[in-house]
Amino acid sequence: MNKVELKSNIKLSELGLGCMSLGTDYNHAEGIINHALENGITYFDTADVYDKGVNEEIVGKALKKYQNRDDIVIGTKVGNHRQEDGSTFWDPSKNYIKSQVKASLRRLGLDHLDLYQLHGGTIDDPLDETISAFDELKQEGLIRAYGISSIRPNVIDYYLKHSQIETLMSQFNLIDNRPEALMDEVNQKGVKMLARGPVFKGLLTSNSNQVLDDKFMDGIFDYSYQELGETIASIKEVESNLTALTFNYLLGQEPMGSIIVGASSKEQIDENIKNFDYAKEISRDIVKAARNRVKNEEYTNHLK
Ligand SMILES: NC(=O)c1ccc[n+]([C@@H]2O[C@H](COP(=O)([O-])OP(=O)(O)OC[C@H]3O[C@@H](n4cnc5c(N)ncnc54)[C@H](OP(=O)(O)O)[C@@H]3O)[C@@H](O)[C@H]2O)c1
């Protein structure tokens, strides 16, 4: 699998594993992680809040046995302050970020992090304070690079202009094509996109009909349930392999860093990896034809 290099020379596999849906059964999760690694995935995305820290522990433990490999990259996230009763509140303060990196390192069993990301954020945050927390962590050698996970154009714009972020994570797939509008600015700043939700919870897989009924009964964006079903059927006429189609669409977006796909079973990761290989065989004309059959989505809130 090809690698994409960040400014700080960290290399991410073009397909990354989103670890959020691995579950809390260690053996099951480890099987998925091993399978991903055996098939060329070397970038693993987690967050401190996934399963209340258990996800970081699982990812760290499963990858520990490969510690003599120097190609494995782990990204995690911070900002959702968990309280004793399990509830969270948004906390982008320097104190919090600088204390939590140590908790994440402990759970992951690492002495430094490759990629640390702010897990959201609003334009009302103390933005410069947050940025300086990440800069200090970098200077202190606790993190190699930092990024932001956001779908808010005004926040993204601020970080692109005023920080040294190397990655921007956003939901991005053939249906949620909103980030297309961000890509020029992201590219100009030498930042790489991490596309999460590429198979849209399974909607863009061979299981699309079931997922449509199970997870999209209320529609999404300006699509009703029915319109979404018709659109999926229409793009299937162009190319029946929806996952390969959305992967190829994303690979064509400059500057793509890694496509972060989630999976809750080995079979899903297997299928996703096979479809990633097949994606490269689909012509750009086919992808263009499919893109013309979906709506142009735009961010409607948190604008500049
Ligand atoms: N704000 C943030 O920073 C943020 C937010 C969300 C996610 N993320 C990250 O991005 C990653 C990916 O996001 P995501 O999980 O929302 O999106 P996704 O990759 O589009 O969806 C993953 C889900 O799709 C289904 N799926 C995957 N492959 C399949 C296949 N081959 N056939 C049928 N169904 C399949 C599974 O659902 P079932 O398990 O129901 O079968 C799986 O859990 C996460 O793991 C996480 O690391 C970050």
CSV table of C-alpha atoms and ligand atoms in Angstrom, one decimal:
chain,number,residue,atom,x,y,z
A,1,MET,CA,0.0,0.0,0.0
A,2,ASN,CA,1.3,3.5,-0.8
A,3,LYS,CA,2.2,5.9,1.9
A,4,VAL,CA,1.5,9.6,2.2
A,5,GLU,CA,4.1,11.8,4.0
A,6,LEU,CA,3.2,14.6,6.4
A,7,LYS,CA,5.4,17.7,6.8
A,8,SER,CA,7.0,16.1,9.9
A,9,ASN,CA,8.0,13.0,7.7
A,10,ILE,CA,5.4,10.8,9.3
A,11,LYS,CA,4.2,8.4,6.7
A,12,LEU,CA,0.5,7.3,6.7
A,13,SER,CA,-0.8,4.3,4.7
A,14,GLU,CA,-3.4,5.5,2.1
A,15,LEU,CA,-6.0,3.4,3.9
A,16,GLY,CA,-6.1,3.7,7.7
A,17,LEU,CA,-8.0,1.8,10.3
A,18,GLY,CA,-10.6,3.7,12.2
A,19,CYS,CA,-10.5,1.9,15.6
A,20,MET,CA,-13.7,3.4,17.0
A,21,SER,CA,-15.9,0.4,16.1
A,22,LEU,CA,-13.5,-2.4,17.2
A,23,GLY,CA,-15.5,-3.0,20.4
A,24,THR,CA,-14.1,-3.9,23.8
A,25,ASP,CA,-13.5,-7.6,23.4
A,26,TYR,CA,-9.7,-7.7,23.2
A,27,ASN,CA,-9.3,-10.9,21.1
A,28,HIS,CA,-11.9,-9.7,18.6
A,29,ALA,CA,-10.3,-6.3,18.2
A,30,GLU,CA,-6.8,-7.6,18.1
A,31,GLY,CA,-7.8,-9.9,15.2
A,32,ILE,CA,-9.1,-7.0,13.2
A,33,ILE,CA,-5.9,-4.9,13.9
A,34,ASN,CA,-3.6,-7.8,13.0
A,35,HIS,CA,-5.6,-8.4,9.8
A,36,ALA,CA,-5.3,-4.8,8.9
A,37,LEU,CA,-1.6,-4.8,9.5
A,38,GLU,CA,-1.0,-8.0,7.5
A,39,ASN,CA,-2.7,-6.3,4.6
A,40,GLY,CA,-0.7,-3.1,4.5
A,41,ILE,CA,-2.6,-0.8,6.8
A,42,THR,CA,-0.1,1.0,9.1
A,43,TYR,CA,-2.1,4.0,10.3
A,44,PHE,CA,-4.4,3.5,13.2
A,45,ASP,CA,-6.9,6.2,14.4
A,46,THR,CA,-8.2,6.2,17.9
A,47,ALA,CA,-9.3,8.8,20.6
A,48,ASP,CA,-9.3,9.1,24.3
A,49,VAL,CA,-13.1,8.9,24.5
A,50,TYR,CA,-13.6,5.8,22.5
A,51,ASP,CA,-15.0,3.3,24.9
A,52,LYS,CA,-13.8,5.6,27.7
A,53,GLY,CA,-10.2,5.0,27.1
A,54,VAL,CA,-10.4,1.2,26.5
A,55,ASN,CA,-10.0,1.7,22.8
A,56,GLU,CA,-6.6,3.3,23.3
A,57,GLU,CA,-5.6,0.5,25.6
A,58,ILE,CA,-6.6,-2.2,23.1
A,59,VAL,CA,-4.9,-0.5,20.2
A,60,GLY,CA,-1.7,0.0,22.3
A,61,LYS,CA,-1.7,-3.6,23.5
A,62,ALA,CA,-2.4,-5.1,20.1
A,63,LEU,CA,0.3,-3.0,18.4
A,64,LYS,CA,2.9,-3.5,21.2
A,65,LYS,CA,4.1,-6.8,19.7
A,66,TYR,CA,5.1,-4.9,16.5
A,67,GLN,CA,7.1,-2.3,18.4
A,68,ASN,CA,10.3,-3.1,16.4
A,69,ARG,CA,8.5,-2.1,13.2
A,70,ASP,CA,9.1,1.6,12.5
A,71,ASP,CA,6.3,2.0,10.0
A,72,ILE,CA,3.3,1.9,12.4
A,73,VAL,CA,1.6,5.2,13.1
A,74,ILE,CA,-1.0,5.9,15.8
A,75,GLY,CA,-3.2,9.0,15.9
A,76,THR,CA,-5.3,9.8,18.9
A,77,LYS,CA,-7.5,12.8,20.0
A,78,VAL,CA,-8.2,15.0,22.9
A,79,GLY,CA,-10.7,17.6,24.0
A,80,ASN,CA,-13.7,15.8,25.4
A,81,HIS,CA,-13.2,16.0,29.2
A,82,ARG,CA,-14.7,12.9,30.8
A,83,GLN,CA,-16.1,13.3,34.3
A,84,GLU,CA,-16.5,10.6,36.9
A,85,ASP,CA,-20.1,10.0,36.1
A,86,GLY,CA,-19.1,9.2,32.5
A,87,SER,CA,-20.4,12.4,30.9
A,88,THR,CA,-18.1,14.7,28.9
A,89,PHE,CA,-17.8,18.4,28.3
A,90,TRP,CA,-15.7,20.2,25.8
A,91,ASP,CA,-12.3,21.3,27.2
A,92,PRO,CA,-9.7,22.8,24.8
A,93,SER,CA,-7.7,24.4,27.6
A,94,LYS,CA,-3.9,24.1,27.7
A,95,ASN,CA,-4.0,22.5,31.1
A,96,TYR,CA,-6.3,19.8,30.0
A,97,ILE,CA,-4.6,19.0,26.8
A,98,LYS,CA,-1.2,18.9,28.4
A,99,SER,CA,-2.4,16.6,31.2
A,100,GLN,CA,-4.3,14.3,28.9
A,101,VAL,CA,-1.5,13.5,26.5
A,102,LYS,CA,0.1,11.7,29.4
A,103,ALA,CA,-3.0,9.7,30.1
A,104,SER,CA,-3.3,8.7,26.4
A,105,LEU,CA,0.4,7.7,26.3
A,106,ARG,CA,-0.1,5.6,29.4
A,107,ARG,CA,-3.1,3.8,27.9
A,108,LEU,CA,-1.3,3.3,24.5
A,109,GLY,CA,1.9,2.2,26.2
A,110,LEU,CA,4.0,4.7,24.3
A,111,ASP,CA,6.5,7.4,25.3
A,112,HIS,CA,5.5,9.8,22.5
A,113,LEU,CA,2.6,10.1,20.1
A,114,ASP,CA,2.9,10.3,16.3
A,115,LEU,CA,-0.2,12.4,15.7
A,116,TYR,CA,-2.3,14.2,18.3
A,117,GLN,CA,-5.6,15.8,17.2
A,118,LEU,CA,-8.0,18.2,18.7
A,119,HIS,CA,-11.3,16.3,18.7
A,120,GLY,CA,-13.6,19.1,17.5
A,121,GLY,CA,-13.7,22.6,18.7
A,122,THR,CA,-15.7,25.8,18.2
A,123,ILE,CA,-14.8,29.3,17.1
A,124,ASP,CA,-15.4,30.4,20.7
A,125,ASP,CA,-12.6,28.3,22.1
A,126,PRO,CA,-9.5,30.0,23.4
A,127,LEU,CA,-8.0,29.1,20.0
A,128,ASP,CA,-4.5,30.5,20.5
A,129,GLU,CA,-4.1,28.9,23.9
A,130,THR,CA,-5.1,25.5,22.4
A,131,ILE,CA,-2.7,25.9,19.6
A,132,SER,CA,0.1,26.8,21.9
A,133,ALA,CA,-0.6,23.6,24.0
A,134,PHE,CA,0.0,21.5,20.9
A,135,ASP,CA,3.1,23.6,19.9
A,136,GLU,CA,4.5,23.1,23.4
A,137,LEU,CA,3.8,19.3,23.3
A,138,LYS,CA,5.7,19.2,20.1
A,139,GLN,CA,8.7,21.1,21.5
A,140,GLU,CA,8.7,18.8,24.5
A,141,GLY,CA,8.9,15.8,22.2
A,142,LEU,CA,5.7,14.3,23.5
A,143,ILE,CA,4.1,14.5,20.1
A,144,ARG,CA,5.6,14.4,16.6
A,145,ALA,CA,2.7,16.2,14.8
A,146,TYR,CA,-0.7,17.6,15.5
A,147,GLY,CA,-4.0,18.0,13.6
A,148,ILE,CA,-7.6,18.8,14.1
A,149,SER,CA,-10.8,16.8,13.6
A,150,SER,CA,-13.5,19.2,12.6
A,151,ILE,CA,-16.4,19.8,10.2
A,152,ARG,CA,-16.7,23.5,11.1
A,153,PRO,CA,-15.3,25.7,8.3
A,154,ASN,CA,-14.7,28.7,10.5
A,155,VAL,CA,-12.6,26.6,13.0
A,156,ILE,CA,-10.8,24.8,10.2
A,157,ASP,CA,-9.9,28.1,8.6
A,158,TYR,CA,-8.5,29.5,11.8
A,159,TYR,CA,-6.3,26.5,12.4
A,160,LEU,CA,-5.1,26.5,8.8
A,161,LYS,CA,-4.1,30.1,9.1
A,162,HIS,CA,-2.7,30.2,12.6
A,163,SER,CA,-1.4,26.8,13.6
A,164,GLN,CA,1.1,24.2,12.4
A,165,ILE,CA,-1.6,21.5,12.0
A,166,GLU,CA,-0.5,18.8,9.6
A,167,THR,CA,-3.8,17.0,9.2
A,168,LEU,CA,-7.5,17.8,9.0
A,169,MET,CA,-9.9,15.0,9.7
A,170,SER,CA,-13.4,15.4,8.4
A,171,GLN,CA,-16.3,13.1,7.4
A,172,PHE,CA,-15.8,12.7,3.6
A,173,ASN,CA,-17.4,10.3,1.2
A,174,LEU,CA,-19.4,10.4,-2.1
A,175,ILE,CA,-22.6,11.5,-0.3
A,176,ASP,CA,-21.0,13.8,2.2
A,177,ASN,CA,-19.0,15.7,-0.3
A,178,ARG,CA,-18.9,18.9,1.7
A,179,PRO,CA,-15.2,18.9,2.3
A,180,GLU,CA,-14.6,19.4,-1.5
A,181,ALA,CA,-14.9,23.1,-0.7
A,182,LEU,CA,-12.1,23.0,1.8
A,183,MET,CA,-9.5,21.2,-0.3
A,184,ASP,CA,-7.9,24.1,-2.1
A,185,GLU,CA,-7.1,25.9,1.2
A,186,VAL,CA,-6.0,22.7,2.9
A,187,ASN,CA,-3.7,22.0,-0.1
A,188,GLN,CA,-2.2,25.5,-0.1
A,189,LYS,CA,-1.2,25.0,3.6
A,190,GLY,CA,0.5,21.6,3.0
A,191,VAL,CA,-2.0,19.9,5.3
A,192,LYS,CA,-3.3,16.4,4.5
A,193,MET,CA,-7.0,15.4,4.7
A,194,LEU,CA,-7.9,12.3,6.8
A,195,ALA,CA,-11.2,11.2,5.4
A,196,ARG,CA,-13.4,9.6,8.1
A,197,GLY,CA,-16.7,7.9,7.4
A,198,PRO,CA,-15.7,6.8,3.9
A,199,VAL,CA,-18.2,4.0,3.7
A,200,PHE,CA,-20.8,6.1,5.6
A,201,LYS,CA,-21.5,3.6,8.4
A,202,GLY,CA,-21.8,0.8,5.7
A,203,LEU,CA,-24.2,2.7,3.4
A,204,LEU,CA,-21.5,2.7,0.7
A,205,THR,CA,-20.8,-1.1,0.9
A,206,SER,CA,-22.4,-4.3,-0.5
A,207,ASN,CA,-24.7,-4.1,2.6
A,208,SER,CA,-26.1,-0.7,1.5
A,209,ASN,CA,-29.8,-1.7,1.5
A,210,GLN,CA,-29.7,-3.0,5.0
A,211,VAL,CA,-27.7,-0.1,6.3
A,212,LEU,CA,-30.1,2.4,4.6
A,213,ASP,CA,-33.0,0.8,6.6
A,214,ASP,CA,-31.1,0.4,9.8
A,215,LYS,CA,-29.2,3.7,10.0
A,216,PHE,CA,-30.7,6.2,7.5
A,217,MET,CA,-34.4,5.9,8.2
A,218,ASP,CA,-34.6,9.7,8.7
A,219,GLY,CA,-32.5,10.5,5.6
A,220,ILE,CA,-29.4,12.6,5.8
A,221,PHE,CA,-28.6,16.3,4.9
A,222,ASP,CA,-31.2,17.3,2.3
A,223,TYR,CA,-31.9,13.7,1.3
A,224,SER,CA,-35.1,12.0,2.5
A,225,TYR,CA,-34.8,8.3,3.2
A,226,GLN,CA,-36.5,7.6,-0.2
A,227,GLU,CA,-34.2,10.0,-2.1
A,228,LEU,CA,-31.2,8.5,-0.5
A,229,GLY,CA,-32.3,5.0,-1.6
A,230,GLU,CA,-32.9,6.2,-5.1
A,231,THR,CA,-29.5,7.9,-5.3
A,232,ILE,CA,-27.7,4.9,-4.0
A,233,ALA,CA,-29.5,2.8,-6.6
A,234,SER,CA,-28.6,5.3,-9.3
A,235,ILE,CA,-24.9,5.3,-8.5
A,236,LYS,CA,-24.9,1.5,-8.4
A,237,GLU,CA,-25.9,1.6,-12.1
A,238,VAL,CA,-22.7,3.4,-12.8
A,239,GLU,CA,-20.5,1.0,-10.6
A,240,SER,CA,-21.9,-1.6,-8.4
A,241,ASN,CA,-19.0,-1.7,-6.0
A,242,LEU,CA,-19.9,1.4,-3.9
A,243,THR,CA,-16.9,1.1,-1.6
A,244,ALA,CA,-14.4,1.0,-4.4
A,245,LEU,CA,-16.3,4.0,-6.0
A,246,THR,CA,-16.1,6.1,-2.8
A,247,PHE,CA,-12.4,5.1,-2.2
A,248,ASN,CA,-11.5,6.1,-5.8
A,249,TYR,CA,-13.5,9.4,-5.4
A,250,LEU,CA,-11.5,10.1,-2.2
A,251,LEU,CA,-8.1,9.2,-3.7
A,252,GLY,CA,-8.8,11.8,-6.4
A,253,GLN,CA,-9.2,14.6,-3.8
A,254,GLU,CA,-6.0,16.5,-3.4
A,255,PRO,CA,-4.4,16.5,-0.8
A,256,MET,CA,-5.7,13.2,0.6
A,257,GLY,CA,-3.6,11.8,3.5
A,258,SER,CA,-5.4,8.7,4.6
A,259,ILE,CA,-8.9,7.2,4.2
A,260,ILE,CA,-9.9,6.2,7.7
A,261,VAL,CA,-12.3,3.3,7.3
A,262,GLY,CA,-13.9,1.6,10.3
A,263,ALA,CA,-14.7,-2.1,10.7
A,264,SER,CA,-16.3,-4.2,13.4
A,265,SER,CA,-15.3,-7.6,11.9
A,266,LYS,CA,-12.4,-9.2,10.1
A,267,GLU,CA,-14.7,-9.8,7.1
A,268,GLN,CA,-15.5,-6.1,6.8
A,269,ILE,CA,-11.8,-5.2,6.9
A,270,ASP,CA,-11.1,-7.9,4.3
A,271,GLU,CA,-13.8,-6.6,2.0
A,272,ASN,CA,-12.6,-3.0,2.5
A,273,ILE,CA,-9.0,-3.8,1.7
A,274,LYS,CA,-10.1,-5.8,-1.4
A,275,ASN,CA,-12.2,-2.9,-2.5
A,276,PHE,CA,-9.4,-0.5,-1.9
A,277,ASP,CA,-7.3,-2.5,-4.4
A,278,TYR,CA,-10.2,-2.6,-6.9
A,279,ALA,CA,-10.7,1.1,-6.5
A,280,LYS,CA,-7.5,1.8,-8.3
A,281,GLU,CA,-8.9,0.0,-11.4
A,282,ILE,CA,-12.0,2.2,-11.7
A,283,SER,CA,-11.6,5.0,-14.2
A,284,ARG,CA,-12.0,8.6,-13.2
A,285,ASP,CA,-14.8,8.9,-15.8
A,286,ILE,CA,-16.8,6.4,-13.9
A,287,VAL,CA,-16.3,8.2,-10.6
A,288,LYS,CA,-17.2,11.5,-12.3
A,289,ALA,CA,-20.4,10.0,-13.6
A,290,ALA,CA,-21.3,8.7,-10.1
A,291,ARG,CA,-20.4,12.1,-8.6
A,292,ASN,CA,-22.8,13.7,-11.0
A,293,ARG,CA,-25.6,11.5,-9.7
A,294,VAL,CA,-25.3,12.7,-6.1
A,295,LYS,CA,-26.1,16.2,-4.7
A,296,ASN,CA,-23.5,18.9,-4.0
A,297,GLU,CA,-23.6,19.2,-0.3
A,298,GLU,CA,-22.4,22.4,1.5
A,299,TYR,CA,-21.6,23.2,5.1
A,300,THR,CA,-24.5,25.3,6.4
A,301,ASN,CA,-23.3,26.2,9.9
A,302,HIS,CA,-20.2,27.6,11.5
A,303,LEU,CA,-19.3,29.5,8.3
A,304,LYS,CA,-16.6,32.2,8.2
B,1,LIG,N1,-15.0,13.4,15.1
B,1,LIG,C1,-14.1,12.4,14.9
B,1,LIG,O1,-12.9,12.7,15.0
B,1,LIG,C2,-14.5,11.1,14.4
B,1,LIG,C3,-15.9,10.8,14.3
B,1,LIG,C4,-16.3,9.6,13.9
B,1,LIG,C5,-15.3,8.7,13.5
B,1,LIG,N2,-14.0,8.9,13.6
B,1,LIG,C6,-12.9,8.0,13.2
B,1,LIG,O2,-13.1,7.6,11.8
B,1,LIG,C7,-13.3,6.2,11.8
B,1,LIG,C8,-14.3,5.8,10.7
B,1,LIG,O3,-15.5,6.4,11.0
B,1,LIG,P1,-16.9,5.7,11.0
B,1,LIG,O4,-16.7,4.4,11.7
B,1,LIG,O5,-17.9,6.6,11.4
B,1,LIG,O6,-17.1,5.5,9.4
B,1,LIG,P2,-17.1,4.3,8.4
B,1,LIG,O7,-15.7,3.8,8.2
B,1,LIG,O8,-17.8,4.9,7.2
B,1,LIG,O9,-18.1,3.2,9.0
B,1,LIG,C9,-17.6,2.2,9.7
B,1,LIG,C10,-18.8,1.2,9.9
B,1,LIG,O10,-19.3,0.9,8.7
B,1,LIG,C11,-19.7,-0.5,8.6
B,1,LIG,N3,-18.8,-1.2,7.7
B,1,LIG,C12,-17.5,-1.0,7.5
B,1,LIG,N4,-17.1,-1.8,6.5
B,1,LIG,C13,-18.1,-2.5,6.1
B,1,LIG,C14,-18.3,-3.5,5.1
B,1,LIG,N5,-17.3,-3.9,4.3
B,1,LIG,N6,-19.6,-4.0,4.9
B,1,LIG,C15,-20.6,-3.6,5.7
B,1,LIG,N7,-20.5,-2.7,6.6
B,1,LIG,C16,-19.3,-2.1,6.8
B,1,LIG,C17,-19.5,-1.0,10.1
B,1,LIG,O11,-20.7,-0.8,10.8
B,1,LIG,P3,-21.2,-2.0,11.8
B,1,LIG,O12,-20.2,-2.0,12.8
B,1,LIG,O13,-22.6,-1.4,12.3
B,1,LIG,O14,-21.4,-3.2,11.0
B,1,LIG,C18,-18.4,-0.1,10.6
B,1,LIG,O15,-18.4,0.0,12.0
B,1,LIG,C19,-13.7,5.8,13.2
B,1,LIG,O16,-13.4,4.4,13.5
B,1,LIG,C20,-12.9,6.7,14.0
B,1,LIG,O17,-11.6,6.2,14.2
B,1,LIG,C21,-13.6,10.2,14.0
